[in-house]
Amino acid sequence: MIRPIVAGNWKMNGVSNSVSEINSLKEKVSSPSNCDILICPPATLIMAFSHILKETPIELGGQTCHSAASGAHTGDISSEMLKDCGANYVITGHSERRMDHGELDKIVKAQTEAAWRAGLKAILCVGELIGERKADLTLKVIERQLKNSIPEGATADNLIIAYEPVWAIGTGLTPTVDDVATVHTFIRNNLIETQGQQVGSNMRLLYGGSVKPGNAKELMAASNVNGALVGGASLKAEDFAGIIAAYE
Ligand code: PEP
């Protein structure tokens, strides 16, 4: 039985008074849930949130990390820094990083290795662009991203794969449940083939792209979906708690 995880990616949103939203989430999910719960706020808020969330089931993660541990990389943040301020996870390969910062598969691979070096679990994102879906290239794109971005040494504990069709992120559009199941089953089989039965069959596979309280239950029930990576709807405690409720 794979324990699901519902992860929220706040992206470049949130300032110090967002502690009220985190306090509200803490009240809503104070008792242990049937899934792990993660918030990835901007790096500026991780330390403050880690104090608020101590002794709660809600964990914290970063949204990206540099491949180096420290050095002359202005504006970047290392996985060691994220760990130091209270994170246990980091997202790697999010499509917004791939597009805005030119993070190619080999960079994503190095970042994922860096996450493990610091003792963080990585949530590695894959997903196709709308043109690739229309050209029937979805599975090919995902196969390439998995092949080129997963480092040696992946386990079901240190790596989570998030399938996020780029055209579904922040648009209100979602694939059909059957389409989600098809891609997730493809990823599951690919991981079993490339990482071995034990690792591949136990790794958590998240769906991301316009998950909301109203569609979460249906999407989370698709085969080989073990949770969600949520953007916009994670910013409001009530909506995020509504998505977590899909696992009640
Ligand atoms: C995301 O950016 O990871 C995401 C899934 O965003 P949204 O839920 O807003 O589509």
PDB file of C-alpha atoms and ligand atoms in Angstrom:
ATOM      1  CA  MET A   1       0.000   0.000   0.000  1.00  0.00           C
ATOM      2  CA  ILE A   2       1.551   3.333  -1.096  1.00  0.00           C
ATOM      3  CA  ARG A   3       0.945   6.216   1.294  1.00  0.00           C
ATOM      4  CA  PRO A   4      -0.243   9.186  -0.778  1.00  0.00           C
ATOM      5  CA  ILE A   5       1.066  12.718  -0.471  1.00  0.00           C
ATOM      6  CA  VAL A   6      -0.677  15.998  -1.185  1.00  0.00           C
ATOM      7  CA  ALA A   7       1.894  18.712  -1.871  1.00  0.00           C
ATOM      8  CA  GLY A   8       1.275  22.432  -2.310  1.00  0.00           C
ATOM      9  CA  ASN A   9       3.544  24.583  -4.457  1.00  0.00           C
ATOM     10  CA  TRP A  10       3.092  28.229  -3.522  1.00  0.00           C
ATOM     11  CA  LYS A  11       5.382  29.390  -6.350  1.00  0.00           C
ATOM     12  CA  MET A  12       6.331  33.104  -6.022  1.00  0.00           C
ATOM     13  CA  ASN A  13       3.463  33.879  -3.661  1.00  0.00           C
ATOM     14  CA  GLY A  14       3.403  34.668   0.032  1.00  0.00           C
ATOM     15  CA  VAL A  15       4.901  37.217   2.411  1.00  0.00           C
ATOM     16  CA  SER A  16       5.296  37.270   6.165  1.00  0.00           C
ATOM     17  CA  ASN A  17       1.602  37.762   6.852  1.00  0.00           C
ATOM     18  CA  SER A  18       0.879  34.473   5.045  1.00  0.00           C
ATOM     19  CA  VAL A  19       1.515  32.840   8.420  1.00  0.00           C
ATOM     20  CA  SER A  20      -2.222  33.321   8.995  1.00  0.00           C
ATOM     21  CA  GLU A  21      -2.963  30.934   6.087  1.00  0.00           C
ATOM     22  CA  ILE A  22      -0.520  28.368   7.483  1.00  0.00           C
ATOM     23  CA  ASN A  23      -2.011  28.697  10.957  1.00  0.00           C
ATOM     24  CA  SER A  24      -5.414  28.096   9.453  1.00  0.00           C
ATOM     25  CA  LEU A  25      -4.177  25.009   7.551  1.00  0.00           C
ATOM     26  CA  LYS A  26      -2.587  23.713  10.750  1.00  0.00           C
ATOM     27  CA  GLU A  27      -5.966  23.916  12.512  1.00  0.00           C
ATOM     28  CA  LYS A  28      -7.768  22.194   9.637  1.00  0.00           C
ATOM     29  CA  VAL A  29      -5.375  19.230   9.429  1.00  0.00           C
ATOM     30  CA  SER A  30      -4.215  18.920  13.006  1.00  0.00           C
ATOM     31  CA  SER A  31      -5.054  15.236  13.296  1.00  0.00           C
ATOM     32  CA  PRO A  32      -3.089  12.627  11.294  1.00  0.00           C
ATOM     33  CA  SER A  33      -4.509  12.196   7.785  1.00  0.00           C
ATOM     34  CA  ASN A  34      -4.499   9.247   5.425  1.00  0.00           C
ATOM     35  CA  CYS A  35      -1.878  11.055   3.364  1.00  0.00           C
ATOM     36  CA  ASP A  36       1.342  12.968   3.894  1.00  0.00           C
ATOM     37  CA  ILE A  37       0.987  16.736   3.579  1.00  0.00           C
ATOM     38  CA  LEU A  38       3.601  19.098   2.220  1.00  0.00           C
ATOM     39  CA  ILE A  39       3.816  22.827   1.606  1.00  0.00           C
ATOM     40  CA  CYS A  40       6.539  24.292  -0.614  1.00  0.00           C
ATOM     41  CA  PRO A  41       6.451  28.018   0.101  1.00  0.00           C
ATOM     42  CA  PRO A  42       8.947  30.528  -1.266  1.00  0.00           C
ATOM     43  CA  ALA A  43      12.343  29.981   0.392  1.00  0.00           C
ATOM     44  CA  THR A  44      11.920  33.226   2.346  1.00  0.00           C
ATOM     45  CA  LEU A  45       9.102  31.652   4.385  1.00  0.00           C
ATOM     46  CA  ILE A  46      10.406  28.152   5.078  1.00  0.00           C
ATOM     47  CA  MET A  47      12.070  28.945   8.381  1.00  0.00           C
ATOM     48  CA  ALA A  48       9.111  30.888   9.794  1.00  0.00           C
ATOM     49  CA  PHE A  49       6.700  28.148   8.706  1.00  0.00           C
ATOM     50  CA  SER A  50       8.918  25.444  10.191  1.00  0.00           C
ATOM     51  CA  HIS A  51       8.466  26.990  13.639  1.00  0.00           C
ATOM     52  CA  ILE A  52       4.700  27.164  13.209  1.00  0.00           C
ATOM     53  CA  LEU A  53       4.430  23.614  11.873  1.00  0.00           C
ATOM     54  CA  LYS A  54       6.612  21.905  14.470  1.00  0.00           C
ATOM     55  CA  GLU A  55       4.839  18.807  15.800  1.00  0.00           C
ATOM     56  CA  THR A  56       2.185  18.904  13.078  1.00  0.00           C
ATOM     57  CA  PRO A  57       1.805  16.422  10.206  1.00  0.00           C
ATOM     58  CA  ILE A  58       2.539  19.204   7.679  1.00  0.00           C
ATOM     59  CA  GLU A  59       6.049  19.101   6.203  1.00  0.00           C
ATOM     60  CA  LEU A  60       7.959  21.711   4.212  1.00  0.00           C
ATOM     61  CA  GLY A  61       9.825  21.717   0.933  1.00  0.00           C
ATOM     62  CA  GLY A  62      11.697  24.035  -1.405  1.00  0.00           C
ATOM     63  CA  GLN A  63      10.648  24.753  -4.996  1.00  0.00           C
ATOM     64  CA  THR A  64      14.071  24.234  -6.596  1.00  0.00           C
ATOM     65  CA  CYS A  65      17.713  23.960  -5.593  1.00  0.00           C
ATOM     66  CA  HIS A  66      21.116  24.543  -7.167  1.00  0.00           C
ATOM     67  CA  SER A  67      23.253  21.492  -7.839  1.00  0.00           C
ATOM     68  CA  ALA A  68      26.148  22.865  -5.742  1.00  0.00           C
ATOM     69  CA  ALA A  69      26.171  22.975  -1.953  1.00  0.00           C
ATOM     70  CA  SER A  70      27.479  26.542  -1.789  1.00  0.00           C
ATOM     71  CA  GLY A  71      29.503  29.021  -3.799  1.00  0.00           C
ATOM     72  CA  ALA A  72      29.370  31.896  -6.249  1.00  0.00           C
ATOM     73  CA  HIS A  73      25.819  31.408  -7.586  1.00  0.00           C
ATOM     74  CA  THR A  74      24.063  34.718  -7.011  1.00  0.00           C
ATOM     75  CA  GLY A  75      20.384  34.365  -6.216  1.00  0.00           C
ATOM     76  CA  ASP A  76      20.438  30.588  -5.991  1.00  0.00           C
ATOM     77  CA  ILE A  77      19.674  28.350  -3.043  1.00  0.00           C
ATOM     78  CA  SER A  78      21.228  24.998  -2.208  1.00  0.00           C
ATOM     79  CA  SER A  79      19.572  21.862  -0.964  1.00  0.00           C
ATOM     80  CA  GLU A  80      21.724  22.110   2.175  1.00  0.00           C
ATOM     81  CA  MET A  81      20.266  25.586   2.837  1.00  0.00           C
ATOM     82  CA  LEU A  82      16.733  24.268   2.396  1.00  0.00           C
ATOM     83  CA  LYS A  83      17.429  21.418   4.794  1.00  0.00           C
ATOM     84  CA  ASP A  84      18.994  23.816   7.280  1.00  0.00           C
ATOM     85  CA  CYS A  85      15.863  25.963   7.455  1.00  0.00           C
ATOM     86  CA  GLY A  86      13.451  23.089   7.952  1.00  0.00           C
ATOM     87  CA  ALA A  87      12.667  21.531   4.558  1.00  0.00           C
ATOM     88  CA  ASN A  88      12.491  17.784   3.994  1.00  0.00           C
ATOM     89  CA  TYR A  89      11.578  17.913   0.301  1.00  0.00           C
ATOM     90  CA  VAL A  90      12.405  19.892  -2.821  1.00  0.00           C
ATOM     91  CA  ILE A  91      10.653  20.099  -6.198  1.00  0.00           C
ATOM     92  CA  THR A  92      12.978  19.579  -9.180  1.00  0.00           C
ATOM     93  CA  GLY A  93      12.216  20.031 -12.865  1.00  0.00           C
ATOM     94  CA  HIS A  94       9.001  22.034 -12.466  1.00  0.00           C
ATOM     95  CA  SER A  95       7.941  23.189 -15.940  1.00  0.00           C
ATOM     96  CA  GLU A  96       8.135  26.841 -14.871  1.00  0.00           C
ATOM     97  CA  ARG A  97      11.812  26.305 -13.953  1.00  0.00           C
ATOM     98  CA  ARG A  98      12.412  24.381 -17.174  1.00  0.00           C
ATOM     99  CA  MET A  99      10.879  27.241 -19.207  1.00  0.00           C
ATOM    100  CA  ASP A 100      11.882  30.361 -17.230  1.00  0.00           C
ATOM    101  CA  HIS A 101      15.395  29.222 -16.321  1.00  0.00           C
ATOM    102  CA  GLY A 102      16.290  26.816 -19.119  1.00  0.00           C
ATOM    103  CA  GLU A 103      16.605  23.901 -16.718  1.00  0.00           C
ATOM    104  CA  LEU A 104      17.235  20.969 -19.028  1.00  0.00           C
ATOM    105  CA  ASP A 105      16.964  17.314 -18.022  1.00  0.00           C
ATOM    106  CA  LYS A 106      20.655  17.119 -17.135  1.00  0.00           C
ATOM    107  CA  ILE A 107      20.327  20.100 -14.783  1.00  0.00           C
ATOM    108  CA  VAL A 108      17.248  18.550 -13.213  1.00  0.00           C
ATOM    109  CA  LYS A 109      19.237  15.351 -12.708  1.00  0.00           C
ATOM    110  CA  ALA A 110      22.057  17.242 -10.964  1.00  0.00           C
ATOM    111  CA  GLN A 111      19.549  19.083  -8.762  1.00  0.00           C
ATOM    112  CA  THR A 112      17.908  15.808  -7.802  1.00  0.00           C
ATOM    113  CA  GLU A 113      21.304  14.383  -6.844  1.00  0.00           C
ATOM    114  CA  ALA A 114      21.918  17.530  -4.812  1.00  0.00           C
ATOM    115  CA  ALA A 115      18.616  17.051  -3.016  1.00  0.00           C
ATOM    116  CA  TRP A 116      19.661  13.543  -1.962  1.00  0.00           C
ATOM    117  CA  ARG A 117      23.115  14.756  -0.933  1.00  0.00           C
ATOM    118  CA  ALA A 118      21.425  17.054   1.608  1.00  0.00           C
ATOM    119  CA  GLY A 119      18.975  14.389   2.747  1.00  0.00           C
ATOM    120  CA  LEU A 120      15.945  15.877   0.979  1.00  0.00           C
ATOM    121  CA  LYS A 121      13.365  13.865  -0.907  1.00  0.00           C
ATOM    122  CA  ALA A 122      12.957  15.127  -4.485  1.00  0.00           C
ATOM    123  CA  ILE A 123       9.651  15.634  -6.276  1.00  0.00           C
ATOM    124  CA  LEU A 124      10.723  15.452  -9.912  1.00  0.00           C
ATOM    125  CA  CYS A 125       8.229  16.913 -12.382  1.00  0.00           C
ATOM    126  CA  VAL A 126       7.637  15.665 -15.902  1.00  0.00           C
ATOM    127  CA  GLY A 127       4.961  16.580 -18.420  1.00  0.00           C
ATOM    128  CA  GLU A 128       4.244  17.473 -22.001  1.00  0.00           C
ATOM    129  CA  LEU A 129       3.504  20.791 -23.709  1.00  0.00           C
ATOM    130  CA  ILE A 130       0.187  21.204 -25.502  1.00  0.00           C
ATOM    131  CA  GLY A 131       1.856  20.890 -28.930  1.00  0.00           C
ATOM    132  CA  GLU A 132       3.480  17.648 -27.859  1.00  0.00           C
ATOM    133  CA  ARG A 133       0.138  16.259 -26.695  1.00  0.00           C
ATOM    134  CA  LYS A 134      -1.529  17.257 -29.967  1.00  0.00           C
ATOM    135  CA  ALA A 135       1.288  15.561 -31.881  1.00  0.00           C
ATOM    136  CA  ASP A 136       0.722  12.407 -29.809  1.00  0.00           C
ATOM    137  CA  LEU A 137       4.185  12.703 -28.264  1.00  0.00           C
ATOM    138  CA  THR A 138       3.142  12.694 -24.580  1.00  0.00           C
ATOM    139  CA  LEU A 139       4.569   9.286 -23.654  1.00  0.00           C
ATOM    140  CA  LYS A 140       7.741   9.856 -25.683  1.00  0.00           C
ATOM    141  CA  VAL A 141       8.390  13.171 -23.935  1.00  0.00           C
ATOM    142  CA  ILE A 142       7.829  11.635 -20.532  1.00  0.00           C
ATOM    143  CA  GLU A 143      10.016   8.651 -21.308  1.00  0.00           C
ATOM    144  CA  ARG A 144      12.815  11.036 -22.315  1.00  0.00           C
ATOM    145  CA  GLN A 145      12.414  13.190 -19.211  1.00  0.00           C
ATOM    146  CA  LEU A 146      12.458  10.141 -16.912  1.00  0.00           C
ATOM    147  CA  LYS A 147      15.461   8.629 -18.671  1.00  0.00           C
ATOM    148  CA  ASN A 148      17.533  11.818 -18.601  1.00  0.00           C
ATOM    149  CA  SER A 149      16.514  13.312 -15.243  1.00  0.00           C
ATOM    150  CA  ILE A 150      16.480  10.427 -12.753  1.00  0.00           C
ATOM    151  CA  PRO A 151      19.925   9.895 -11.217  1.00  0.00           C
ATOM    152  CA  GLU A 152      21.383   6.550 -10.173  1.00  0.00           C
ATOM    153  CA  GLY A 153      20.284   5.585  -6.697  1.00  0.00           C
ATOM    154  CA  ALA A 154      16.575   6.402  -6.813  1.00  0.00           C
ATOM    155  CA  THR A 155      14.450   4.738  -4.142  1.00  0.00           C
ATOM    156  CA  ALA A 156      10.770   4.879  -3.314  1.00  0.00           C
ATOM    157  CA  ASP A 157      11.763   6.957  -0.293  1.00  0.00           C
ATOM    158  CA  ASN A 158      14.045   9.578  -1.872  1.00  0.00           C
ATOM    159  CA  LEU A 159      12.111  10.223  -5.107  1.00  0.00           C
ATOM    160  CA  ILE A 160       8.561  11.104  -6.064  1.00  0.00           C
ATOM    161  CA  ILE A 161       7.530  11.655  -9.681  1.00  0.00           C
ATOM    162  CA  ALA A 162       4.939  14.327 -10.445  1.00  0.00           C
ATOM    163  CA  TYR A 163       3.167  14.151 -13.794  1.00  0.00           C
ATOM    164  CA  GLU A 164       2.132  17.675 -14.708  1.00  0.00           C
ATOM    165  CA  PRO A 165       0.846  18.253 -18.248  1.00  0.00           C
ATOM    166  CA  VAL A 166       2.155  21.780 -18.821  1.00  0.00           C
ATOM    167  CA  TRP A 167      -1.055  22.872 -20.531  1.00  0.00           C
ATOM    168  CA  ALA A 168      -3.047  21.963 -17.397  1.00  0.00           C
ATOM    169  CA  ILE A 169      -0.976  24.078 -14.998  1.00  0.00           C
ATOM    170  CA  GLY A 170      -2.874  27.136 -13.814  1.00  0.00           C
ATOM    171  CA  THR A 171      -5.329  26.952 -16.705  1.00  0.00           C
ATOM    172  CA  GLY A 172      -8.326  25.224 -15.144  1.00  0.00           C
ATOM    173  CA  LEU A 173      -7.969  22.511 -17.793  1.00  0.00           C
ATOM    174  CA  THR A 174      -7.337  18.904 -16.775  1.00  0.00           C
ATOM    175  CA  PRO A 175      -6.849  15.706 -18.746  1.00  0.00           C
ATOM    176  CA  THR A 176      -9.594  13.112 -18.433  1.00  0.00           C
ATOM    177  CA  VAL A 177      -9.219  10.615 -15.611  1.00  0.00           C
ATOM    178  CA  ASP A 178      -8.525   7.954 -18.261  1.00  0.00           C
ATOM    179  CA  ASP A 179      -5.735  10.059 -19.763  1.00  0.00           C
ATOM    180  CA  VAL A 180      -4.199  10.576 -16.325  1.00  0.00           C
ATOM    181  CA  ALA A 181      -4.389   6.832 -15.646  1.00  0.00           C
ATOM    182  CA  THR A 182      -2.779   6.030 -19.003  1.00  0.00           C
ATOM    183  CA  VAL A 183       0.199   8.301 -18.351  1.00  0.00           C
ATOM    184  CA  HIS A 184       0.598   7.204 -14.726  1.00  0.00           C
ATOM    185  CA  THR A 185       0.489   3.542 -15.681  1.00  0.00           C
ATOM    186  CA  PHE A 186       3.099   4.237 -18.360  1.00  0.00           C
ATOM    187  CA  ILE A 187       5.315   5.943 -15.744  1.00  0.00           C
ATOM    188  CA  ARG A 188       4.784   3.066 -13.295  1.00  0.00           C
ATOM    189  CA  ASN A 189       5.822   0.473 -15.900  1.00  0.00           C
ATOM    190  CA  ASN A 190       8.781   2.575 -17.005  1.00  0.00           C
ATOM    191  CA  LEU A 191      10.007   2.882 -13.406  1.00  0.00           C
ATOM    192  CA  ILE A 192       9.649  -0.846 -12.800  1.00  0.00           C
ATOM    193  CA  GLU A 193      11.671  -1.473 -15.944  1.00  0.00           C
ATOM    194  CA  THR A 194      14.392   1.084 -15.246  1.00  0.00           C
ATOM    195  CA  GLN A 195      14.587   1.123 -11.423  1.00  0.00           C
ATOM    196  CA  GLY A 196      13.570  -2.449 -10.660  1.00  0.00           C
ATOM    197  CA  GLN A 197      10.380  -3.993  -9.302  1.00  0.00           C
ATOM    198  CA  GLN A 198      10.801  -2.950  -5.661  1.00  0.00           C
ATOM    199  CA  VAL A 199      11.591   0.710  -6.343  1.00  0.00           C
ATOM    200  CA  GLY A 200       9.336   1.134  -9.367  1.00  0.00           C
ATOM    201  CA  SER A 201       6.255  -0.389  -7.854  1.00  0.00           C
ATOM    202  CA  ASN A 202       6.472   1.591  -4.602  1.00  0.00           C
ATOM    203  CA  MET A 203       7.449   5.050  -5.833  1.00  0.00           C
ATOM    204  CA  ARG A 204       4.771   7.701  -5.373  1.00  0.00           C
ATOM    205  CA  LEU A 205       3.369   9.226  -8.571  1.00  0.00           C
ATOM    206  CA  LEU A 206       1.579  12.559  -8.205  1.00  0.00           C
ATOM    207  CA  TYR A 207      -0.778  14.236 -10.622  1.00  0.00           C
ATOM    208  CA  GLY A 208      -0.508  18.027 -10.939  1.00  0.00           C
ATOM    209  CA  GLY A 209      -2.395  20.544 -13.056  1.00  0.00           C
ATOM    210  CA  SER A 210      -5.500  22.472 -11.929  1.00  0.00           C
ATOM    211  CA  VAL A 211      -6.329  20.143  -9.039  1.00  0.00           C
ATOM    212  CA  LYS A 212      -9.157  21.683  -6.987  1.00  0.00           C
ATOM    213  CA  PRO A 213     -11.374  20.463  -4.149  1.00  0.00           C
ATOM    214  CA  GLY A 214     -14.074  19.716  -6.744  1.00  0.00           C
ATOM    215  CA  ASN A 215     -11.998  17.394  -8.940  1.00  0.00           C
ATOM    216  CA  ALA A 216      -9.472  15.979  -6.465  1.00  0.00           C
ATOM    217  CA  LYS A 217     -11.384  12.869  -5.462  1.00  0.00           C
ATOM    218  CA  GLU A 218     -11.894  11.779  -9.047  1.00  0.00           C
ATOM    219  CA  LEU A 219      -8.299  12.489 -10.130  1.00  0.00           C
ATOM    220  CA  MET A 220      -6.786  10.875  -7.016  1.00  0.00           C
ATOM    221  CA  ALA A 221      -8.810   7.725  -7.694  1.00  0.00           C
ATOM    222  CA  ALA A 222      -7.189   7.204 -11.122  1.00  0.00           C
ATOM    223  CA  SER A 223      -4.965   4.168 -11.246  1.00  0.00           C
ATOM    224  CA  ASN A 224      -1.342   4.709 -10.204  1.00  0.00           C
ATOM    225  CA  VAL A 225      -2.089   8.181  -8.826  1.00  0.00           C
ATOM    226  CA  ASN A 226      -0.647   8.461  -5.321  1.00  0.00           C
ATOM    227  CA  GLY A 227      -1.391  12.073  -4.554  1.00  0.00           C
ATOM    228  CA  ALA A 228      -1.337  15.568  -5.994  1.00  0.00           C
ATOM    229  CA  LEU A 229       1.004  18.462  -6.630  1.00  0.00           C
ATOM    230  CA  VAL A 230      -1.170  21.538  -6.255  1.00  0.00           C
ATOM    231  CA  GLY A 231      -0.351  25.098  -7.298  1.00  0.00           C
ATOM    232  CA  GLY A 232      -3.055  27.783  -7.089  1.00  0.00           C
ATOM    233  CA  ALA A 233      -5.421  25.864  -4.822  1.00  0.00           C
ATOM    234  CA  SER A 234      -2.702  25.355  -2.201  1.00  0.00           C
ATOM    235  CA  LEU A 235      -2.608  29.073  -1.413  1.00  0.00           C
ATOM    236  CA  LYS A 236      -5.904  29.005   0.457  1.00  0.00           C
ATOM    237  CA  ALA A 237      -6.018  26.744   3.490  1.00  0.00           C
ATOM    238  CA  GLU A 238      -9.668  25.922   2.882  1.00  0.00           C
ATOM    239  CA  ASP A 239      -9.093  24.778  -0.707  1.00  0.00           C
ATOM    240  CA  PHE A 240      -5.956  22.828   0.144  1.00  0.00           C
ATOM    241  CA  ALA A 241      -7.732  21.119   3.037  1.00  0.00           C
ATOM    242  CA  GLY A 242     -10.556  20.324   0.607  1.00  0.00           C
ATOM    243  CA  ILE A 243      -8.069  18.499  -1.627  1.00  0.00           C
ATOM    244  CA  ILE A 244      -6.533  16.619   1.315  1.00  0.00           C
ATOM    245  CA  ALA A 245     -10.099  15.553   2.163  1.00  0.00           C
ATOM    246  CA  ALA A 246     -10.086  13.446  -1.015  1.00  0.00           C
ATOM    247  CA  TYR A 247      -8.189  10.896   1.094  1.00  0.00           C
ATOM    248  CA  GLU A 248     -10.680  10.842   4.011  1.00  0.00           C
TER     249      GLU A 248
HETATM  250  C1  PEP B   1       1.883  23.439 -10.376  1.00  0.00           C
HETATM  251  O1  PEP B   1       2.375  24.477 -10.759  1.00  0.00           O
HETATM  252  O2  PEP B   1       2.631  22.533  -9.925  1.00  0.00           O
HETATM  253  C2  PEP B   1       0.445  23.274 -10.486  1.00  0.00           C
HETATM  254  C3  PEP B   1      -0.029  22.069 -10.523  1.00  0.00           C
HETATM  255  O3  PEP B   1      -0.293  24.419 -10.566  1.00  0.00           O
HETATM  256  P1  PEP B   1      -1.913  24.515 -10.584  1.00  0.00           P
HETATM  257  O4  PEP B   1      -2.438  23.570  -9.516  1.00  0.00           O
HETATM  258  O5  PEP B   1      -2.196  25.953 -10.243  1.00  0.00           O
HETATM  259  O6  PEP B   1      -2.351  24.118 -11.930  1.00  0.00           O
END
